[in-house]
PDB file of C-alpha atoms in Angstrom:
ATOM      1  CA  MET A   1      85.622 143.545 -16.118  1.00 42.00           C
ATOM      2  CA  SER A   2      88.351 141.088 -17.071  1.00 47.00           C
ATOM      3  CA  VAL A   3      90.928 142.376 -14.590  1.00 56.00           C
ATOM      4  CA  GLY A   4      91.493 140.939 -11.137  1.00 82.00           C
ATOM      5  CA  ILE A   5      91.689 137.301 -10.088  1.00 93.00           C
ATOM      6  CA  PRO A   6      91.844 135.164 -13.268  1.00 96.00           C
ATOM      7  CA  ILE A   7      89.274 132.482 -14.056  1.00 98.00           C
ATOM      8  CA  VAL A   8      90.287 129.427 -16.105  1.00 98.00           C
ATOM      9  CA  ARG A   9      88.407 126.404 -17.379  1.00 98.00           C
ATOM     10  CA  ALA A  10      89.573 123.192 -15.696  1.00 98.00           C
ATOM     11  CA  TRP A  11      87.106 120.818 -17.370  1.00 98.00           C
ATOM     12  CA  PRO A  12      86.405 119.862 -20.081  1.00 97.00           C
ATOM     13  CA  GLU A  13      89.364 120.944 -22.203  1.00 95.00           C
ATOM     14  CA  PRO A  14      91.419 123.110 -19.821  1.00 96.00           C
ATOM     15  CA  SER A  15      91.726 126.630 -21.156  1.00 95.00           C
ATOM     16  CA  GLY A  16      95.227 127.295 -19.836  1.00 91.00           C
ATOM     17  CA  ALA A  17      95.005 131.048 -20.310  1.00 96.00           C
ATOM     18  CA  PRO A  18      92.590 133.121 -18.216  1.00 97.00           C
ATOM     19  CA  LEU A  19      89.125 133.438 -19.726  1.00 98.00           C
ATOM     20  CA  THR A  20      88.042 136.767 -21.186  1.00 97.00           C
ATOM     21  CA  ASP A  21      84.547 138.137 -20.693  1.00 97.00           C
ATOM     22  CA  PRO A  22      83.479 137.116 -24.233  1.00 97.00           C
ATOM     23  CA  GLU A  23      84.777 133.592 -23.558  1.00 98.00           C
ATOM     24  CA  LEU A  24      82.857 133.413 -20.269  1.00 98.00           C
ATOM     25  CA  THR A  25      79.750 134.695 -22.028  1.00 98.00           C
ATOM     26  CA  ALA A  26      80.062 131.925 -24.614  1.00 97.00           C
ATOM     27  CA  LEU A  27      80.520 129.285 -21.895  1.00 98.00           C
ATOM     28  CA  TYR A  28      77.311 130.247 -20.088  1.00 98.00           C
ATOM     29  CA  GLY A  29      75.351 131.672 -23.003  1.00 98.00           C
ATOM     30  CA  ARG A  30      71.635 131.973 -23.583  1.00 98.00           C
ATOM     31  CA  ALA A  31      69.512 128.890 -24.100  1.00 97.00           C
ATOM     32  CA  GLY A  32      67.432 130.305 -26.941  1.00 97.00           C
ATOM     33  CA  HIS A  33      64.218 128.914 -25.428  1.00 97.00           C
ATOM     34  CA  PRO A  34      62.327 129.056 -22.098  1.00 98.00           C
ATOM     35  CA  HIS A  35      64.907 128.255 -19.444  1.00 98.00           C
ATOM     36  CA  LEU A  36      65.330 128.678 -15.684  1.00 99.00           C
ATOM     37  CA  ARG A  37      68.874 129.017 -14.393  1.00 99.00           C
ATOM     38  CA  VAL A  38      69.568 129.064 -10.638  1.00 98.00           C
ATOM     39  CA  ASN A  39      72.712 130.707  -9.270  1.00 98.00           C
ATOM     40  CA  PHE A  40      74.082 130.131  -5.764  1.00 96.00           C
ATOM     41  CA  VAL A  41      77.323 130.498  -3.852  1.00 94.00           C
ATOM     42  CA  SER A  42      78.164 128.184  -0.963  1.00 95.00           C
ATOM     43  CA  SER A  43      81.037 127.115   1.259  1.00 95.00           C
ATOM     44  CA  VAL A  44      82.565 123.686   0.678  1.00 94.00           C
ATOM     45  CA  ASP A  45      80.385 122.354   3.511  1.00 92.00           C
ATOM     46  CA  GLY A  46      77.229 123.766   1.945  1.00 90.00           C
ATOM     47  CA  ALA A  47      76.535 126.998   3.837  1.00 90.00           C
ATOM     48  CA  VAL A  48      74.934 129.814   1.832  1.00 90.00           C
ATOM     49  CA  THR A  49      75.770 132.604   4.268  1.00 83.00           C
ATOM     50  CA  LEU A  50      78.472 133.798   6.632  1.00 83.00           C
ATOM     51  CA  ASP A  51      77.154 135.787   9.580  1.00 77.00           C
ATOM     52  CA  GLY A  52      73.747 135.682   7.930  1.00 76.00           C
ATOM     53  CA  TYR A  53      74.687 137.119   4.517  1.00 81.00           C
ATOM     54  CA  SER A  54      75.871 135.645   1.212  1.00 80.00           C
ATOM     55  CA  GLU A  55      78.321 138.518   0.697  1.00 80.00           C
ATOM     56  CA  GLY A  56      80.896 136.837   2.921  1.00 78.00           C
ATOM     57  CA  LEU A  57      81.132 133.896   0.510  1.00 87.00           C
ATOM     58  CA  SER A  58      81.289 135.902  -2.713  1.00 88.00           C
ATOM     59  CA  GLY A  59      84.680 137.094  -3.954  1.00 92.00           C
ATOM     60  CA  ALA A  60      85.692 138.864  -7.146  1.00 94.00           C
ATOM     61  CA  PRO A  61      85.435 135.809  -9.476  1.00 96.00           C
ATOM     62  CA  ASP A  62      81.936 134.967  -8.218  1.00 95.00           C
ATOM     63  CA  LYS A  63      80.833 138.587  -8.609  1.00 95.00           C
ATOM     64  CA  ARG A  64      82.164 138.586 -12.172  1.00 97.00           C
ATOM     65  CA  VAL A  65      80.085 135.539 -13.123  1.00 97.00           C
ATOM     66  CA  PHE A  66      77.154 136.881 -11.064  1.00 97.00           C
ATOM     67  CA  GLY A  67      77.084 140.032 -13.214  1.00 97.00           C
ATOM     68  CA  LEU A  68      77.481 138.031 -16.410  1.00 98.00           C
ATOM     69  CA  LEU A  69      74.498 135.813 -15.584  1.00 99.00           C
ATOM     70  CA  ARG A  70      72.375 138.888 -14.935  1.00 99.00           C
ATOM     71  CA  MET A  71      73.407 140.232 -18.332  1.00 99.00           C
ATOM     72  CA  LEU A  72      72.254 137.019 -20.018  1.00 99.00           C
ATOM     73  CA  CYS A  73      68.759 136.769 -18.497  1.00 99.00           C
ATOM     74  CA  ASP A  74      65.401 138.290 -19.400  1.00 99.00           C
ATOM     75  CA  GLY A  75      64.103 138.210 -15.838  1.00 99.00           C
ATOM     76  CA  LEU A  76      65.804 138.021 -12.437  1.00 99.00           C
ATOM     77  CA  VAL A  77      63.717 135.985  -9.964  1.00 99.00           C
ATOM     78  CA  VAL A  78      64.191 136.359  -6.207  1.00 99.00           C
ATOM     79  CA  ALA A  79      62.174 135.516  -3.107  1.00 98.00           C
ATOM     80  CA  ALA A  80      60.860 138.424  -1.056  1.00 98.00           C
ATOM     81  CA  GLY A  81      62.739 137.303   2.055  1.00 96.00           C
ATOM     82  CA  THR A  82      66.058 137.292   0.206  1.00 96.00           C
ATOM     83  CA  LEU A  83      65.234 140.655  -1.369  1.00 98.00           C
ATOM     84  CA  ARG A  84      64.629 142.200   2.052  1.00 97.00           C
ATOM     85  CA  HIS A  85      67.450 140.493   3.930  1.00 93.00           C
ATOM     86  CA  GLU A  86      70.161 141.083   1.330  1.00 93.00           C
ATOM     87  CA  GLY A  87      68.989 144.657   0.701  1.00 96.00           C
ATOM     88  CA  TYR A  88      68.525 144.334  -3.056  1.00 97.00           C
ATOM     89  CA  ARG A  89      69.070 147.496  -5.044  1.00 97.00           C
ATOM     90  CA  ALA A  90      67.856 148.359  -8.519  1.00 98.00           C
ATOM     91  CA  VAL A  91      68.985 145.811 -11.117  1.00 97.00           C
ATOM     92  CA  ARG A  92      71.322 147.873 -13.275  1.00 97.00           C
ATOM     93  CA  LEU A  93      74.136 146.896 -15.636  1.00 98.00           C
ATOM     94  CA  ASP A  94      77.181 148.814 -16.796  1.00 97.00           C
ATOM     95  CA  GLU A  95      77.282 150.321 -20.274  1.00 98.00           C
ATOM     96  CA  GLN A  96      79.336 147.466 -21.762  1.00 97.00           C
ATOM     97  CA  ARG A  97      76.770 144.890 -20.669  1.00 98.00           C
ATOM     98  CA  ARG A  98      73.836 147.075 -21.720  1.00 98.00           C
ATOM     99  CA  ALA A  99      75.448 147.378 -25.159  1.00 98.00           C
ATOM    100  CA  TRP A 100      75.814 143.582 -25.352  1.00 98.00           C
ATOM    101  CA  ARG A 101      72.127 143.193 -24.566  1.00 99.00           C
ATOM    102  CA  ARG A 102      71.105 145.720 -27.204  1.00 98.00           C
ATOM    103  CA  GLU A 103      73.265 143.942 -29.784  1.00 98.00           C
ATOM    104  CA  HIS A 104      71.406 140.720 -28.972  1.00 98.00           C
ATOM    105  CA  GLY A 105      67.912 142.199 -29.156  1.00 98.00           C
ATOM    106  CA  LEU A 106      67.345 142.471 -25.401  1.00 98.00           C
ATOM    107  CA  THR A 107      66.220 145.345 -23.208  1.00 98.00           C
ATOM    108  CA  ASP A 108      68.981 147.316 -21.506  1.00 98.00           C
ATOM    109  CA  CYS A 109      68.357 145.613 -18.150  1.00 98.00           C
ATOM    110  CA  PRO A 110      66.549 142.456 -17.028  1.00 99.00           C
ATOM    111  CA  THR A 111      63.205 142.670 -15.242  1.00 99.00           C
ATOM    112  CA  LEU A 112      63.222 142.036 -11.495  1.00 99.00           C
ATOM    113  CA  VAL A 113      60.650 139.386 -10.498  1.00 99.00           C
ATOM    114  CA  VAL A 114      59.849 139.054  -6.791  1.00 99.00           C
ATOM    115  CA  VAL A 115      58.032 136.019  -5.371  1.00 99.00           C
ATOM    116  CA  SER A 116      55.980 137.084  -2.349  1.00 99.00           C
ATOM    117  CA  GLY A 117      52.997 135.311  -0.833  1.00 98.00           C
ATOM    118  CA  SER A 118      52.348 138.021   1.762  1.00 98.00           C
ATOM    119  CA  LEU A 119      53.313 141.193  -0.153  1.00 99.00           C
ATOM    120  CA  HIS A 120      55.310 142.370   2.855  1.00 98.00           C
ATOM    121  CA  LEU A 121      57.374 144.584   0.591  1.00 99.00           C
ATOM    122  CA  ASP A 122      58.602 148.153   0.863  1.00 98.00           C
ATOM    123  CA  PRO A 123      57.836 150.216  -2.263  1.00 99.00           C
ATOM    124  CA  ALA A 124      60.572 152.636  -1.191  1.00 98.00           C
ATOM    125  CA  GLN A 125      63.285 149.944  -1.366  1.00 98.00           C
ATOM    126  CA  ALA A 126      65.665 150.882  -4.162  1.00 98.00           C
ATOM    127  CA  CYS A 127      64.957 147.702  -6.148  1.00 99.00           C
ATOM    128  CA  PHE A 128      61.443 149.101  -6.698  1.00 99.00           C
ATOM    129  CA  ALA A 129      61.782 152.872  -6.391  1.00 98.00           C
ATOM    130  CA  ASP A 130      64.887 153.141  -8.591  1.00 98.00           C
ATOM    131  CA  ALA A 131      64.230 150.246 -10.985  1.00 98.00           C
ATOM    132  CA  PRO A 132      65.153 150.903 -14.640  1.00 98.00           C
ATOM    133  CA  VAL A 133      62.460 148.381 -15.662  1.00 98.00           C
ATOM    134  CA  ARG A 134      59.154 148.072 -13.798  1.00 99.00           C
ATOM    135  CA  PRO A 135      59.402 144.993 -11.527  1.00 99.00           C
ATOM    136  CA  ILE A 136      56.869 142.165 -11.386  1.00 99.00           C
ATOM    137  CA  VAL A 137      55.648 140.544  -8.168  1.00 99.00           C
ATOM    138  CA  LEU A 138      54.234 136.997  -8.207  1.00 99.00           C
ATOM    139  CA  THR A 139      51.776 136.666  -5.330  1.00 99.00           C
ATOM    140  CA  ARG A 140      48.606 135.015  -4.002  1.00 98.00           C
ATOM    141  CA  ASP A 141      45.096 135.905  -5.134  1.00 98.00           C
ATOM    142  CA  ASP A 142      44.109 137.355  -1.756  1.00 98.00           C
ATOM    143  CA  ALA A 143      47.337 139.142  -0.791  1.00 98.00           C
ATOM    144  CA  GLN A 144      46.853 142.841  -0.047  1.00 98.00           C
ATOM    145  CA  PRO A 145      49.593 145.176  -1.299  1.00 98.00           C
ATOM    146  CA  PRO A 146      50.968 147.905   0.954  1.00 98.00           C
ATOM    147  CA  PRO A 147      50.267 151.496  -0.086  1.00 98.00           C
ATOM    148  CA  GLY A 148      52.376 152.502  -3.060  1.00 99.00           C
ATOM    149  CA  LEU A 149      53.465 149.048  -4.210  1.00 99.00           C
ATOM    150  CA  THR A 150      51.257 149.015  -7.309  1.00 99.00           C
ATOM    151  CA  ASP A 151      52.721 152.407  -8.247  1.00 99.00           C
ATOM    152  CA  VAL A 152      56.156 150.836  -8.688  1.00 99.00           C
ATOM    153  CA  ALA A 153      55.481 147.178  -9.598  1.00 99.00           C
ATOM    154  CA  ASP A 154      53.021 144.968 -11.473  1.00 99.00           C
ATOM    155  CA  LEU A 155      51.263 142.265  -9.448  1.00 99.00           C
ATOM    156  CA  VAL A 156      50.665 138.842 -10.993  1.00 99.00           C
ATOM    157  CA  ARG A 157      48.253 136.789  -8.892  1.00 99.00           C
ATOM    158  CA  CYS A 158      48.954 133.074  -9.108  1.00 98.00           C
ATOM    159  CA  GLY A 159      46.221 131.252  -7.180  1.00 97.00           C
ATOM    160  CA  ALA A 160      45.472 130.613  -3.507  1.00 97.00           C
ATOM    161  CA  ASP A 161      49.205 130.062  -2.994  1.00 96.00           C
ATOM    162  CA  VAL A 162      51.928 131.263  -5.320  1.00 98.00           C
ATOM    163  CA  ASP A 163      51.654 128.691  -8.111  1.00 98.00           C
ATOM    164  CA  LEU A 164      55.134 128.795  -9.606  1.00 98.00           C
ATOM    165  CA  VAL A 165      54.175 126.904 -12.751  1.00 98.00           C
ATOM    166  CA  ALA A 166      51.448 129.441 -13.528  1.00 98.00           C
ATOM    167  CA  GLY A 167      53.691 132.323 -12.517  1.00 99.00           C
ATOM    168  CA  LEU A 168      56.551 131.330 -14.795  1.00 99.00           C
ATOM    169  CA  ALA A 169      54.117 130.687 -17.639  1.00 99.00           C
ATOM    170  CA  GLU A 170      52.817 134.249 -17.266  1.00 99.00           C
ATOM    171  CA  LEU A 171      56.344 135.647 -17.218  1.00 99.00           C
ATOM    172  CA  ARG A 172      57.080 133.850 -20.471  1.00 98.00           C
ATOM    173  CA  ARG A 173      53.841 135.132 -21.959  1.00 98.00           C
ATOM    174  CA  ARG A 174      55.207 138.591 -21.195  1.00 98.00           C
ATOM    175  CA  GLY A 175      58.433 137.828 -23.053  1.00 98.00           C
ATOM    176  CA  LEU A 176      60.636 136.831 -20.104  1.00 99.00           C
ATOM    177  CA  ALA A 177      61.697 133.465 -21.500  1.00 99.00           C
ATOM    178  CA  GLU A 178      65.127 133.053 -19.919  1.00 99.00           C
ATOM    179  CA  LEU A 179      65.054 133.461 -16.157  1.00 99.00           C
ATOM    180  CA  LEU A 180      67.775 133.631 -13.510  1.00 99.00           C
ATOM    181  CA  CYS A 181      66.878 132.762  -9.915  1.00 99.00           C
ATOM    182  CA  GLU A 182      69.134 134.067  -7.139  1.00 97.00           C
ATOM    183  CA  GLY A 183      67.306 132.432  -4.246  1.00 91.00           C
ATOM    184  CA  GLY A 184      66.641 132.049  -1.523  1.00 92.00           C
ATOM    185  CA  PRO A 185      66.801 128.388  -0.486  1.00 94.00           C
ATOM    186  CA  HIS A 186      63.040 127.949   0.010  1.00 96.00           C
ATOM    187  CA  LEU A 187      62.312 129.329  -3.458  1.00 98.00           C
ATOM    188  CA  PHE A 188      64.979 127.049  -4.953  1.00 97.00           C
ATOM    189  CA  GLY A 189      63.400 124.103  -3.136  1.00 97.00           C
ATOM    190  CA  ALA A 190      59.938 124.999  -4.412  1.00 98.00           C
ATOM    191  CA  LEU A 191      61.178 125.428  -7.987  1.00 98.00           C
ATOM    192  CA  THR A 192      62.914 122.046  -7.783  1.00 97.00           C
ATOM    193  CA  ALA A 193      59.779 120.375  -6.405  1.00 96.00           C
ATOM    194  CA  ALA A 194      57.782 121.942  -9.249  1.00 97.00           C
ATOM    195  CA  ASP A 195      60.253 120.455 -11.763  1.00 96.00           C
ATOM    196  CA  LEU A 196      61.067 123.896 -13.142  1.00 98.00           C
ATOM    197  CA  VAL A 197      64.858 124.067 -12.734  1.00 98.00           C
ATOM    198  CA  ASP A 198      66.845 123.665 -15.954  1.00 98.00           C
ATOM    199  CA  GLU A 199      70.295 124.665 -14.727  1.00 98.00           C
ATOM    200  CA  LEU A 200      72.306 125.227 -11.562  1.00 98.00           C
ATOM    201  CA  CYS A 201      75.376 127.455 -11.468  1.00 98.00           C
ATOM    202  CA  LEU A 202      77.136 126.848  -8.161  1.00 98.00           C
ATOM    203  CA  THR A 203      80.154 128.754  -6.905  1.00 97.00           C
ATOM    204  CA  VAL A 204      82.016 126.904  -4.144  1.00 97.00           C
ATOM    205  CA  ALA A 205      84.071 129.081  -1.802  1.00 95.00           C
ATOM    206  CA  PRO A 206      87.132 127.352  -0.276  1.00 95.00           C
ATOM    207  CA  LEU A 207      86.173 127.534   3.377  1.00 93.00           C
ATOM    208  CA  LEU A 208      84.374 125.581   6.080  1.00 92.00           C
ATOM    209  CA  ALA A 209      81.521 127.595   7.558  1.00 87.00           C
ATOM    210  CA  GLY A 210      80.711 125.069  10.260  1.00 86.00           C
ATOM    211  CA  ALA A 211      77.361 123.681  11.342  1.00 81.00           C
ATOM    212  CA  GLY A 212      74.248 125.739  10.711  1.00 74.00           C
ATOM    213  CA  PRO A 213      70.806 125.674   9.111  1.00 70.00           C
ATOM    214  CA  GLY A 214      71.443 127.658   5.933  1.00 75.00           C
ATOM    215  CA  ARG A 215      71.944 125.412   2.901  1.00 82.00           C
ATOM    216  CA  ILE A 216      71.231 126.162  -0.757  1.00 89.00           C
ATOM    217  CA  THR A 217      67.816 124.466  -0.782  1.00 90.00           C
ATOM    218  CA  ALA A 218      65.067 124.188   1.814  1.00 92.00           C
ATOM    219  CA  GLY A 219      61.448 123.098   2.123  1.00 91.00           C
ATOM    220  CA  ASP A 220      59.583 119.855   1.623  1.00 89.00           C
ATOM    221  CA  ALA A 221      61.338 116.806   0.198  1.00 89.00           C
ATOM    222  CA  SER A 222      60.957 116.155  -3.533  1.00 91.00           C
ATOM    223  CA  ALA A 223      62.094 113.539  -6.024  1.00 92.00           C
ATOM    224  CA  PRO A 224      65.798 113.595  -6.975  1.00 92.00           C
ATOM    225  CA  ARG A 225      66.670 114.856 -10.447  1.00 93.00           C
ATOM    226  CA  GLN A 226      69.795 113.944 -12.376  1.00 94.00           C
ATOM    227  CA  LEU A 227      71.957 116.776 -13.692  1.00 96.00           C
ATOM    228  CA  GLY A 228      74.863 116.753 -16.112  1.00 97.00           C
ATOM    229  CA  LEU A 229      78.098 118.625 -15.393  1.00 97.00           C
ATOM    230  CA  ARG A 230      78.799 121.064 -18.227  1.00 97.00           C
ATOM    231  CA  HIS A 231      81.941 122.812 -17.025  1.00 98.00           C
ATOM    232  CA  VAL A 232      84.269 123.421 -14.095  1.00 98.00           C
ATOM    233  CA  LEU A 233      85.959 126.796 -13.779  1.00 98.00           C
ATOM    234  CA  THR A 234      88.588 127.659 -11.202  1.00 98.00           C
ATOM    235  CA  ALA A 235      89.882 130.953  -9.891  1.00 97.00           C
ATOM    236  CA  GLY A 236      93.249 131.826  -8.428  1.00 88.00           C
ATOM    237  CA  ASP A 237      91.768 132.210  -4.958  1.00 87.00           C
ATOM    238  CA  GLY A 238      90.681 128.547  -4.863  1.00 94.00           C
ATOM    239  CA  VAL A 239      87.069 129.128  -5.891  1.00 97.00           C
ATOM    240  CA  LEU A 240      85.268 126.558  -8.063  1.00 98.00           C
ATOM    241  CA  MET A 241      82.462 127.532 -10.444  1.00 98.00           C
ATOM    242  CA  LEU A 242      80.335 124.571 -11.493  1.00 98.00           C
ATOM    243  CA  ARG A 243      77.630 124.537 -14.150  1.00 98.00           C
ATOM    244  CA  TYR A 244      75.056 121.736 -14.218  1.00 98.00           C
ATOM    245  CA  THR A 245      72.125 121.295 -16.591  1.00 98.00           C
ATOM    246  CA  ARG A 246      69.285 118.828 -16.937  1.00 94.00           C
ATOM    247  CA  ASP A 247      69.485 115.876 -19.275  1.00 68.00           C
ATOM    248  CA  GLN A 248      68.461 117.333 -22.623  1.00 61.00           C
ATOM    249  CA  ASP A 249      66.186 114.349 -23.185  1.00 46.00           C
ATOM    250  CA  GLN A 250      64.202 115.268 -20.074  1.00 44.00           C
ATOM    251  CA  PRO A 251      63.310 118.976 -20.287  1.00 43.00           C
ATOM    252  CA  ALA A 252      61.759 120.682 -17.294  1.00 48.00           C
ATOM    253  CA  HIS A 253      57.993 120.800 -17.585  1.00 47.00           C
ATOM    254  CA  GLY A 254      56.612 121.822 -14.213  1.00 51.00           C
ATOM    255  CA  GLY A 255      54.479 120.082 -11.649  1.00 47.00           C
ATOM    256  CA  ALA A 256      51.798 121.215  -9.217  1.00 41.00           C
ATOM    257  CA  THR A 257      53.844 122.969  -6.551  1.00 47.00           C
ATOM    258  CA  SER A 258      53.523 126.417  -5.023  1.00 54.00           C
ATOM    259  CA  ALA A 259      55.634 128.763  -2.950  1.00 64.00           C
ATOM    260  CA  GLY A 260      53.303 130.198  -0.385  1.00 48.00           C
TER     261      GLY A 260
END
């Protein structure tokens, strides 16, 4: 996993030598308490897709950190629209990362958590049908599942709309304390409005995508929140990897916001 385009730390304290996987793991780490980390890739002008998909922005360094962040989380949270559009497969890790998780008292693979107000989901999609851990779907009280969905996933009903505060509280009650959100933009916007985001990991690809609607957050306006820059990593292909966290004196607590 350490071969390929090298990643170095530019700030603080430049690393000089390329970072190994254990060094990257230490830089990102686990919080040790309930924590929501959001991970996105964008162009320098803020686009989250090229030709409609995030794959065009994600090179080898981003994929390396992407896999590392999945290794570190208890639950992987994604909006249903992103799950369908990006064609999510089963959340599986290689043996080295499964071994790391076992050594740290975690299950072999994180639990997939899908946020879906409508339950327009396909139980035959590989992320459900081939999942190593039974997925969880956060949904509305009155949403009707398609045939077969409850055979492959657990439904958690979170009010008339999808109450994200209640949903994340239930995930943590089930032992999924440290969560990684991979989007999409509307879910990120709703989590921000609900004051639930503790950390943003943002990979910036060195290209201009041009004008377009797709940016990393979407939805209704919400109050700005100050973040602190924790590190800047760079890769040989010109990619930046930025890690921001909330002020430790102002932990995320959650407000009354839903993702319908």
